[in-house]
Amino acid sequence: MTYDFDTPIEQRGTDSQRWQKYAGRDILPLWVADMDFRAAPEVIAALQERVAHGVFGYARPTAGQVDAVVAAFAARYGWRVDPAWLVWLPGLVVGLNVTARAFAEPGEPVLCTTPVYPPFMTAPVHQGREVVTVPLALDSAARRWEVDWDALERAVTPRTRLFFLCHPHNPVARVFRRAELERLAEFCLRHRLVLCSDEIHCDLVLDALPHFPSAALGGEIARRTITLMAPSKTYNLPGLGTSLAIIPDAGLRRRFVAATAGIVAEVNCLGYTACAAAYRDGERWRRALLDYLRGNRDFLGDFVARELPGVRLEAPIEATYLAWLNVAALGLQDPVRQFEDHGVGLSDGRHFGAPSGAYVRLNFGCPRAQLAEALARMKRAVAAVPRPA
Ligand SMILES: Cc1ncc(COP(=O)(O)O)c(C=O)c1O
């Protein structure tokens, strides 16, 4: 079977958050991170069968559903996950909040690097904890975002409890290498931090690079790691709210589960069905998706380099369907507004911890023709920027 990622699917007038934002306006929404593609036919078929059953009571995953998930982790990353380590969650942002609540006391700091997916910075604050951010360093010669280890050492204090890692990284689209993870593990152990490794984008690695789960390092760091995973980004199922915390250490797991009590909803039966079908039967679709996204990424990279003066992609997009674009040279206070005025909706880099006017994030998880149209509109937006006299 071949899969069709080219035919547009009308989403105006539907429940799509991404499309609703610009309802009634001719703006292509390339902001929040879900894709414009229909889910894998294998997943849709499993959902149809589950819907036809017709009973939608409170759910728990079946042994077969759990097997589908742990078998995928073993096959893809050689990571042996005991089913007892799994804590199901209705979303990974929930997981970030629960982790902050469980492993830092009120007022204690949580450390993360920026730019980063905004809930990394807001979750600790929502839970009455503090957040301390350390900018990633751009090595322009190597075209690579790096952890600034010296800055990290300066930022950590005896009160710091947690490190939030985004791996692969949203928005800079890096896949951290094993040596970097080992260094981070050493840092966390030396400062007695719990490592929360958000790996939601791990099955969207576009280059020939392995994803190495932080907890697969094993030993002491595995016992101090909360891994957050979900099929939602890869298989375009985020609206079904089915995610996982994987916590090898029984003590940490108890604390995590205790912090969910009474406030975290259970996952629903359709979510379990879709999740298991995706991991069990969705591999051919995922590979086809990765090919398509690679094509979009390369098309975008060429267009930005050739047609968008003042816009720069500073490092290769190794994973995700997100492009982190430096637009500082345009000299705009509000670049998102400029692109919206020309028909493209992007995410403002400020929300990711970047300086005002410096970056926008573009979601290229859409049919290529739509991406081409968005880029043509961006070209007009750039051409319309007033030049200094
Ligand atoms: C790194 C990261 N974590 C979590 C999420 C969202 O997870 P959820 O929708 O399961 O809350 C996203 C969505 O873009 C993300 O990029």
Short mmCIF file of C-alpha atoms and ligand atoms in Angstrom, two decimals:
data_model
loop_
_atom_site.label_atom_id
_atom_site.label_comp_id
_atom_site.label_asym_id
_atom_site.label_seq_id
_atom_site.Cartn_x
_atom_site.Cartn_y
_atom_site.Cartn_z
CA MET A 1 0.00 0.00 0.00
CA THR A 2 1.20 3.52 -0.72
CA TYR A 3 0.19 6.39 1.49
CA ASP A 4 -1.05 9.78 0.31
CA PHE A 5 0.38 12.81 2.06
CA ASP A 6 -0.26 15.16 -0.86
CA THR A 7 -4.04 15.43 -1.07
CA PRO A 8 -5.19 18.29 1.18
CA ILE A 9 -7.84 17.46 3.77
CA GLU A 10 -10.22 20.32 4.48
CA GLN A 11 -10.00 21.31 8.14
CA ARG A 12 -11.65 24.71 8.08
CA GLY A 13 -14.85 24.50 10.11
CA THR A 14 -13.67 21.41 12.01
CA ASP A 15 -12.51 21.10 15.63
CA SER A 16 -8.86 21.64 14.59
CA GLN A 17 -7.31 24.13 17.03
CA ARG A 18 -4.64 25.01 14.50
CA TRP A 19 -7.14 25.92 11.76
CA GLN A 20 -9.68 27.55 14.10
CA LYS A 21 -7.16 30.18 15.17
CA TYR A 22 -7.43 31.90 11.78
CA ALA A 23 -11.08 31.09 11.00
CA GLY A 24 -12.45 33.43 8.36
CA ARG A 25 -8.98 34.69 7.38
CA ASP A 26 -6.80 33.50 4.54
CA ILE A 27 -3.90 32.44 6.74
CA LEU A 28 -2.17 29.06 6.38
CA PRO A 29 -1.69 27.85 9.95
CA LEU A 30 1.86 26.51 10.39
CA TRP A 31 1.98 27.06 14.13
CA VAL A 32 0.96 24.44 16.77
CA ALA A 33 2.64 21.04 16.33
CA ASP A 34 0.13 18.68 14.80
CA MET A 35 0.12 17.67 11.14
CA ASP A 36 -2.38 18.04 8.31
CA PHE A 37 -2.22 14.33 7.48
CA ARG A 38 -4.88 11.74 8.11
CA ALA A 39 -3.72 9.04 10.56
CA ALA A 40 -2.36 5.72 9.27
CA PRO A 41 -5.12 3.58 7.68
CA GLU A 42 -4.08 0.80 10.09
CA VAL A 43 -4.87 3.09 13.05
CA ILE A 44 -8.15 4.30 11.57
CA ALA A 45 -9.24 0.69 10.97
CA ALA A 46 -8.49 -0.25 14.59
CA LEU A 47 -10.46 2.77 15.80
CA GLN A 48 -13.40 1.91 13.54
CA GLU A 49 -13.48 -1.60 14.92
CA ARG A 50 -13.36 -0.27 18.49
CA VAL A 51 -16.13 2.24 17.76
CA ALA A 52 -18.27 -0.51 16.21
CA HIS A 53 -18.01 -2.45 19.48
CA GLY A 54 -20.00 0.40 20.94
CA VAL A 55 -19.23 0.17 24.67
CA PHE A 56 -17.06 3.03 25.94
CA GLY A 57 -16.60 2.42 29.64
CA TYR A 58 -13.67 3.42 31.86
CA ALA A 59 -10.65 1.81 30.30
CA ARG A 60 -7.38 0.12 31.20
CA PRO A 61 -4.94 -1.00 28.52
CA THR A 62 -5.09 -4.69 27.63
CA ALA A 63 -1.96 -6.86 27.90
CA GLY A 64 -1.83 -6.88 24.09
CA GLN A 65 -1.86 -3.07 23.96
CA VAL A 66 0.94 -2.83 26.51
CA ASP A 67 2.94 -5.46 24.58
CA ALA A 68 2.60 -3.42 21.37
CA VAL A 69 4.20 -0.42 23.09
CA VAL A 70 7.08 -2.19 24.84
CA ALA A 71 7.81 -4.29 21.74
CA ALA A 72 8.20 -1.10 19.69
CA PHE A 73 10.66 0.38 22.22
CA ALA A 74 12.70 -2.85 22.15
CA ALA A 75 12.70 -3.07 18.34
CA ARG A 76 13.45 0.60 17.70
CA TYR A 77 15.98 1.48 20.38
CA GLY A 78 16.96 -1.84 21.96
CA TRP A 79 15.42 -0.50 25.19
CA ARG A 80 13.86 -3.20 27.39
CA VAL A 81 10.95 -1.63 29.24
CA ASP A 82 9.19 -3.57 31.98
CA PRO A 83 5.41 -3.02 31.66
CA ALA A 84 5.36 -2.22 35.38
CA TRP A 85 7.31 0.99 34.62
CA LEU A 86 4.50 2.50 32.53
CA VAL A 87 2.25 5.26 33.87
CA TRP A 88 -0.40 6.26 31.31
CA LEU A 89 -1.21 9.96 31.03
CA PRO A 90 -3.71 12.02 29.03
CA GLY A 91 -0.89 14.24 27.71
CA LEU A 92 2.79 14.98 28.06
CA VAL A 93 2.30 18.53 29.27
CA VAL A 94 0.48 16.85 32.14
CA GLY A 95 3.62 14.73 32.60
CA LEU A 96 5.84 17.83 32.82
CA ASN A 97 3.54 19.38 35.42
CA VAL A 98 3.27 16.19 37.47
CA THR A 99 7.05 15.74 37.38
CA ALA A 100 7.62 19.29 38.64
CA ARG A 101 5.06 18.77 41.40
CA ALA A 102 6.43 15.36 42.43
CA PHE A 103 10.17 16.01 42.47
CA ALA A 104 10.61 19.66 43.47
CA GLU A 105 9.17 21.36 46.52
CA PRO A 106 7.42 24.73 46.22
CA GLY A 107 9.97 27.39 45.27
CA GLU A 108 12.66 24.89 44.31
CA PRO A 109 14.25 25.30 40.88
CA VAL A 110 13.81 23.19 37.76
CA LEU A 111 16.55 23.57 35.17
CA CYS A 112 16.11 23.55 31.38
CA THR A 113 17.86 24.85 28.28
CA THR A 114 16.32 27.39 25.93
CA PRO A 115 14.90 27.88 23.39
CA VAL A 116 12.44 25.18 24.32
CA TYR A 117 8.83 24.04 24.01
CA PRO A 118 7.04 26.62 26.24
CA PRO A 119 5.51 24.21 28.83
CA PHE A 120 9.06 23.31 29.94
CA MET A 121 9.16 26.84 31.38
CA THR A 122 5.53 27.21 32.40
CA ALA A 123 4.96 23.81 34.07
CA PRO A 124 7.26 24.48 37.07
CA VAL A 125 5.68 27.92 37.50
CA HIS A 126 2.14 26.52 37.32
CA GLN A 127 3.12 24.15 40.11
CA GLY A 128 4.60 26.91 42.27
CA ARG A 129 8.18 25.81 41.52
CA GLU A 130 10.88 27.99 39.98
CA VAL A 131 12.35 27.66 36.53
CA VAL A 132 15.98 28.40 35.69
CA THR A 133 16.84 28.57 32.00
CA VAL A 134 20.23 28.20 30.35
CA PRO A 135 20.51 29.16 26.67
CA LEU A 136 21.78 26.54 24.23
CA ALA A 137 24.87 27.77 22.39
CA LEU A 138 24.89 27.94 18.60
CA ASP A 139 28.20 26.77 17.12
CA SER A 140 27.87 28.63 13.82
CA ALA A 141 30.89 26.95 12.19
CA ALA A 142 29.59 23.46 12.99
CA ARG A 143 25.98 24.58 12.38
CA ARG A 144 24.96 22.96 15.62
CA TRP A 145 23.14 23.87 18.82
CA GLU A 146 25.17 22.71 21.82
CA VAL A 147 24.53 22.44 25.53
CA ASP A 148 26.55 25.17 27.27
CA TRP A 149 28.02 22.99 30.00
CA ASP A 150 29.81 25.83 31.81
CA ALA A 151 26.61 27.88 31.97
CA LEU A 152 24.76 24.82 33.25
CA GLU A 153 27.29 24.41 36.08
CA ARG A 154 26.87 28.06 36.97
CA ALA A 155 23.08 27.79 37.01
CA VAL A 156 22.70 24.70 39.19
CA THR A 157 22.45 25.14 42.96
CA PRO A 158 22.06 22.73 45.90
CA ARG A 159 18.32 23.54 45.79
CA THR A 160 17.90 22.48 42.13
CA ARG A 161 15.94 19.25 41.94
CA LEU A 162 15.16 18.53 38.32
CA PHE A 163 16.45 18.80 34.78
CA PHE A 164 13.94 18.93 31.90
CA LEU A 165 15.47 17.61 28.67
CA CYS A 166 13.78 17.83 25.27
CA HIS A 167 15.21 14.95 23.19
CA PRO A 168 14.94 15.26 20.22
CA HIS A 169 14.71 18.95 20.73
CA ASN A 170 11.75 21.19 19.97
CA PRO A 171 12.36 23.76 18.45
CA VAL A 172 16.03 23.39 17.37
CA ALA A 173 15.37 19.88 15.97
CA ARG A 174 18.55 18.28 17.30
CA VAL A 175 19.03 14.65 18.18
CA PHE A 176 21.34 14.47 21.19
CA ARG A 177 24.19 11.99 20.76
CA ARG A 178 25.04 9.29 23.25
CA ALA A 179 28.17 11.13 24.48
CA GLU A 180 26.09 14.23 25.25
CA LEU A 181 23.53 12.16 27.13
CA GLU A 182 26.32 10.51 29.13
CA ARG A 183 27.68 13.93 30.05
CA LEU A 184 24.22 15.12 31.03
CA ALA A 185 23.69 11.97 33.11
CA GLU A 186 26.96 12.62 34.92
CA PHE A 187 25.85 16.23 35.57
CA CYS A 188 22.46 15.12 36.93
CA LEU A 189 23.95 12.44 39.17
CA ARG A 190 26.65 14.75 40.54
CA HIS A 191 24.01 17.35 41.44
CA ARG A 192 21.46 14.75 42.58
CA LEU A 193 18.87 15.87 40.00
CA VAL A 194 15.99 13.86 38.65
CA LEU A 195 16.19 13.83 34.83
CA CYS A 196 12.90 14.27 32.99
CA SER A 197 13.51 13.30 29.35
CA ASP A 198 10.68 14.31 27.03
CA GLU A 199 11.12 12.06 23.98
CA ILE A 200 7.80 12.75 22.25
CA HIS A 201 9.60 13.48 18.92
CA CYS A 202 11.86 10.40 19.05
CA ASP A 203 10.21 8.51 16.19
CA LEU A 204 10.54 11.53 13.90
CA VAL A 205 14.29 11.38 13.34
CA LEU A 206 14.81 12.43 9.72
CA ASP A 207 18.55 11.83 9.37
CA ALA A 208 20.31 8.47 9.61
CA LEU A 209 20.88 8.86 13.35
CA PRO A 210 19.78 6.59 16.16
CA HIS A 211 17.49 7.89 18.86
CA PHE A 212 19.06 6.89 22.15
CA PRO A 213 16.59 7.05 25.10
CA SER A 214 18.24 8.73 28.10
CA ALA A 215 17.10 5.93 30.41
CA ALA A 216 18.66 3.32 28.11
CA LEU A 217 22.02 4.48 29.51
CA GLY A 218 21.04 2.20 32.38
CA GLY A 219 22.51 2.12 35.89
CA GLU A 220 21.97 4.96 38.32
CA ILE A 221 20.70 7.47 35.73
CA ALA A 222 17.93 5.07 34.64
CA ARG A 223 16.82 4.98 38.28
CA ARG A 224 16.65 8.78 38.33
CA THR A 225 14.93 9.28 34.97
CA ILE A 226 11.32 9.95 34.06
CA THR A 227 10.90 9.38 30.31
CA LEU A 228 7.89 10.98 28.65
CA MET A 229 6.74 9.34 25.42
CA ALA A 230 3.66 9.32 23.21
CA PRO A 231 2.51 8.20 19.79
CA SER A 232 0.84 11.58 19.33
CA LYS A 233 3.41 13.56 17.30
CA THR A 234 4.62 10.71 15.10
CA TYR A 235 1.24 9.26 14.21
CA ASN A 236 -0.69 12.54 14.35
CA LEU A 237 -2.95 11.48 17.22
CA PRO A 238 -2.50 14.31 19.76
CA GLY A 239 -6.25 14.93 20.05
CA LEU A 240 -6.67 11.42 21.45
CA GLY A 241 -4.66 12.34 24.56
CA THR A 242 -2.66 9.16 25.12
CA SER A 243 0.83 9.43 26.55
CA LEU A 244 3.21 7.62 28.84
CA ALA A 245 5.64 8.24 31.63
CA ILE A 246 8.19 5.44 31.86
CA ILE A 247 9.70 5.25 35.35
CA PRO A 248 11.99 2.31 36.13
CA ASP A 249 12.48 3.16 39.82
CA ALA A 250 9.57 2.05 42.03
CA GLY A 251 10.12 4.87 44.55
CA LEU A 252 10.10 7.59 41.89
CA ARG A 253 7.08 5.95 40.28
CA ARG A 254 5.15 6.03 43.55
CA ARG A 255 5.93 9.72 44.03
CA PHE A 256 4.91 10.47 40.46
CA VAL A 257 1.62 8.56 40.74
CA ALA A 258 0.90 10.21 44.11
CA ALA A 259 1.24 13.62 42.45
CA THR A 260 -1.43 12.69 39.89
CA ALA A 261 -4.02 11.71 42.51
CA GLY A 262 -7.42 13.26 41.97
CA ILE A 263 -6.35 15.69 39.26
CA VAL A 264 -5.13 13.67 36.28
CA ALA A 265 -7.82 12.08 34.14
CA GLU A 266 -7.48 8.53 32.87
CA VAL A 267 -6.70 7.70 29.27
CA ASN A 268 -9.74 6.71 27.22
CA CYS A 269 -10.44 3.50 25.31
CA LEU A 270 -9.99 5.04 21.86
CA GLY A 271 -6.62 6.42 22.88
CA TYR A 272 -5.37 2.99 23.98
CA THR A 273 -6.65 1.44 20.77
CA ALA A 274 -5.00 4.03 18.53
CA CYS A 275 -1.75 3.95 20.48
CA ALA A 276 -1.39 0.17 20.27
CA ALA A 277 -2.33 0.07 16.58
CA ALA A 278 0.17 2.82 15.79
CA TYR A 279 3.09 1.12 17.52
CA ARG A 280 2.12 -2.37 16.31
CA ASP A 281 0.91 -1.76 12.75
CA GLY A 282 2.03 1.77 11.85
CA GLU A 283 5.67 1.22 10.95
CA ARG A 284 5.26 1.27 7.15
CA TRP A 285 3.20 4.46 7.41
CA ARG A 286 5.79 6.03 9.70
CA ARG A 287 8.60 5.27 7.24
CA ALA A 288 6.58 6.77 4.40
CA LEU A 289 5.85 9.82 6.56
CA LEU A 290 9.56 10.28 7.32
CA ASP A 291 10.34 10.19 3.58
CA TYR A 292 7.70 12.82 2.95
CA LEU A 293 8.88 15.03 5.81
CA ARG A 294 12.48 14.76 4.59
CA GLY A 295 11.25 16.05 1.22
CA ASN A 296 9.46 18.94 2.91
CA ARG A 297 12.48 19.74 5.04
CA ASP A 298 14.80 19.83 2.02
CA PHE A 299 12.35 21.91 -0.02
CA LEU A 300 12.04 24.36 2.88
CA GLY A 301 15.81 24.53 3.41
CA ASP A 302 16.45 25.33 -0.27
CA PHE A 303 13.69 27.92 -0.38
CA VAL A 304 14.84 29.69 2.77
CA ALA A 305 18.45 29.81 1.54
CA ARG A 306 17.57 31.04 -1.97
CA GLU A 307 14.40 33.07 -1.66
CA LEU A 308 14.11 34.48 1.86
CA PRO A 309 16.84 37.08 2.46
CA GLY A 310 17.07 37.91 6.15
CA VAL A 311 15.70 34.49 7.20
CA ARG A 312 18.17 31.80 8.24
CA LEU A 313 18.02 28.16 9.17
CA GLU A 314 21.11 28.04 11.35
CA ALA A 315 21.43 24.29 11.83
CA PRO A 316 20.20 21.14 10.10
CA ILE A 317 16.77 19.79 11.05
CA GLU A 318 17.72 16.33 12.29
CA ALA A 319 14.29 15.45 13.67
CA THR A 320 10.71 16.75 14.09
CA TYR A 321 8.62 18.61 11.49
CA LEU A 322 9.56 21.97 12.96
CA ALA A 323 11.89 24.62 11.57
CA TRP A 324 13.47 27.20 13.87
CA LEU A 325 14.05 30.26 11.72
CA ASN A 326 16.23 33.19 12.66
CA VAL A 327 14.49 36.33 11.39
CA ALA A 328 16.43 38.91 13.41
CA ALA A 329 17.94 40.42 10.23
CA LEU A 330 14.46 41.51 9.13
CA GLY A 331 14.57 44.01 12.00
CA LEU A 332 10.90 43.50 12.89
CA GLN A 333 9.49 43.92 16.38
CA ASP A 334 6.72 41.47 15.60
CA PRO A 335 7.71 39.11 12.78
CA VAL A 336 4.69 36.83 13.41
CA ARG A 337 2.38 39.74 12.64
CA GLN A 338 4.26 40.48 9.41
CA PHE A 339 3.86 36.86 8.23
CA GLU A 340 0.21 36.75 9.32
CA ASP A 341 -0.44 39.93 7.36
CA HIS A 342 0.84 38.04 4.30
CA GLY A 343 -1.14 34.86 4.99
CA VAL A 344 1.07 32.55 7.09
CA GLY A 345 0.59 31.73 10.79
CA LEU A 346 3.82 30.87 12.62
CA SER A 347 4.81 30.47 16.29
CA ASP A 348 6.58 33.36 17.99
CA GLY A 349 10.08 32.46 19.19
CA ARG A 350 9.56 34.63 22.27
CA HIS A 351 7.32 31.97 23.77
CA PHE A 352 10.23 29.51 23.49
CA GLY A 353 12.53 31.82 25.43
CA ALA A 354 14.15 33.55 22.42
CA PRO A 355 14.68 37.33 22.28
CA SER A 356 11.79 39.35 20.91
CA GLY A 357 11.80 39.60 17.09
CA ALA A 358 14.61 37.05 16.69
CA TYR A 359 12.97 33.72 15.80
CA VAL A 360 9.80 32.11 14.46
CA ARG A 361 8.93 28.40 14.36
CA LEU A 362 7.38 26.87 11.25
CA ASN A 363 5.50 23.53 11.21
CA PHE A 364 6.13 21.74 7.90
CA GLY A 365 3.90 18.73 8.64
CA CYS A 366 1.58 19.51 5.73
CA PRO A 367 1.12 18.69 2.02
CA ARG A 368 4.05 19.97 -0.02
CA ALA A 369 1.85 22.20 -2.16
CA GLN A 370 0.60 23.95 0.99
CA LEU A 371 4.16 24.39 2.22
CA ALA A 372 5.13 25.83 -1.18
CA GLU A 373 2.22 28.28 -1.02
CA ALA A 374 3.14 29.31 2.54
CA LEU A 375 6.76 29.88 1.54
CA ALA A 376 5.69 31.96 -1.48
CA ARG A 377 3.62 34.10 0.89
CA MET A 378 6.59 34.39 3.25
CA LYS A 379 8.67 35.62 0.33
CA ARG A 380 6.13 38.40 -0.21
CA ALA A 381 6.17 39.16 3.53
CA VAL A 382 9.96 39.48 3.48
CA ALA A 383 9.91 41.64 0.34
CA ALA A 384 7.42 43.96 2.04
CA VAL A 385 9.64 44.63 5.07
CA PRO A 386 10.57 48.32 5.02
CA ARG A 387 14.31 48.72 4.37
CA PRO A 388 16.23 51.18 6.56
CA ALA A 389 16.70 54.45 4.67
C1 LIG B 1 8.52 18.43 23.41
C2 LIG B 1 7.02 18.34 23.52
N1 LIG B 1 6.46 17.80 24.61
C3 LIG B 1 5.12 17.69 24.74
C4 LIG B 1 4.27 18.16 23.75
C5 LIG B 1 2.77 18.09 23.89
O1 LIG B 1 2.37 16.93 24.44
P1 LIG B 1 0.82 16.67 24.78
O2 LIG B 1 0.04 17.16 23.63
O3 LIG B 1 0.80 15.18 24.93
O4 LIG B 1 0.54 17.38 26.05
C6 LIG B 1 4.82 18.73 22.61
C7 LIG B 1 3.94 19.27 21.56
O5 LIG B 1 4.33 19.97 20.67
C8 LIG B 1 6.22 18.82 22.48
O6 LIG B 1 6.79 19.34 21.39
#
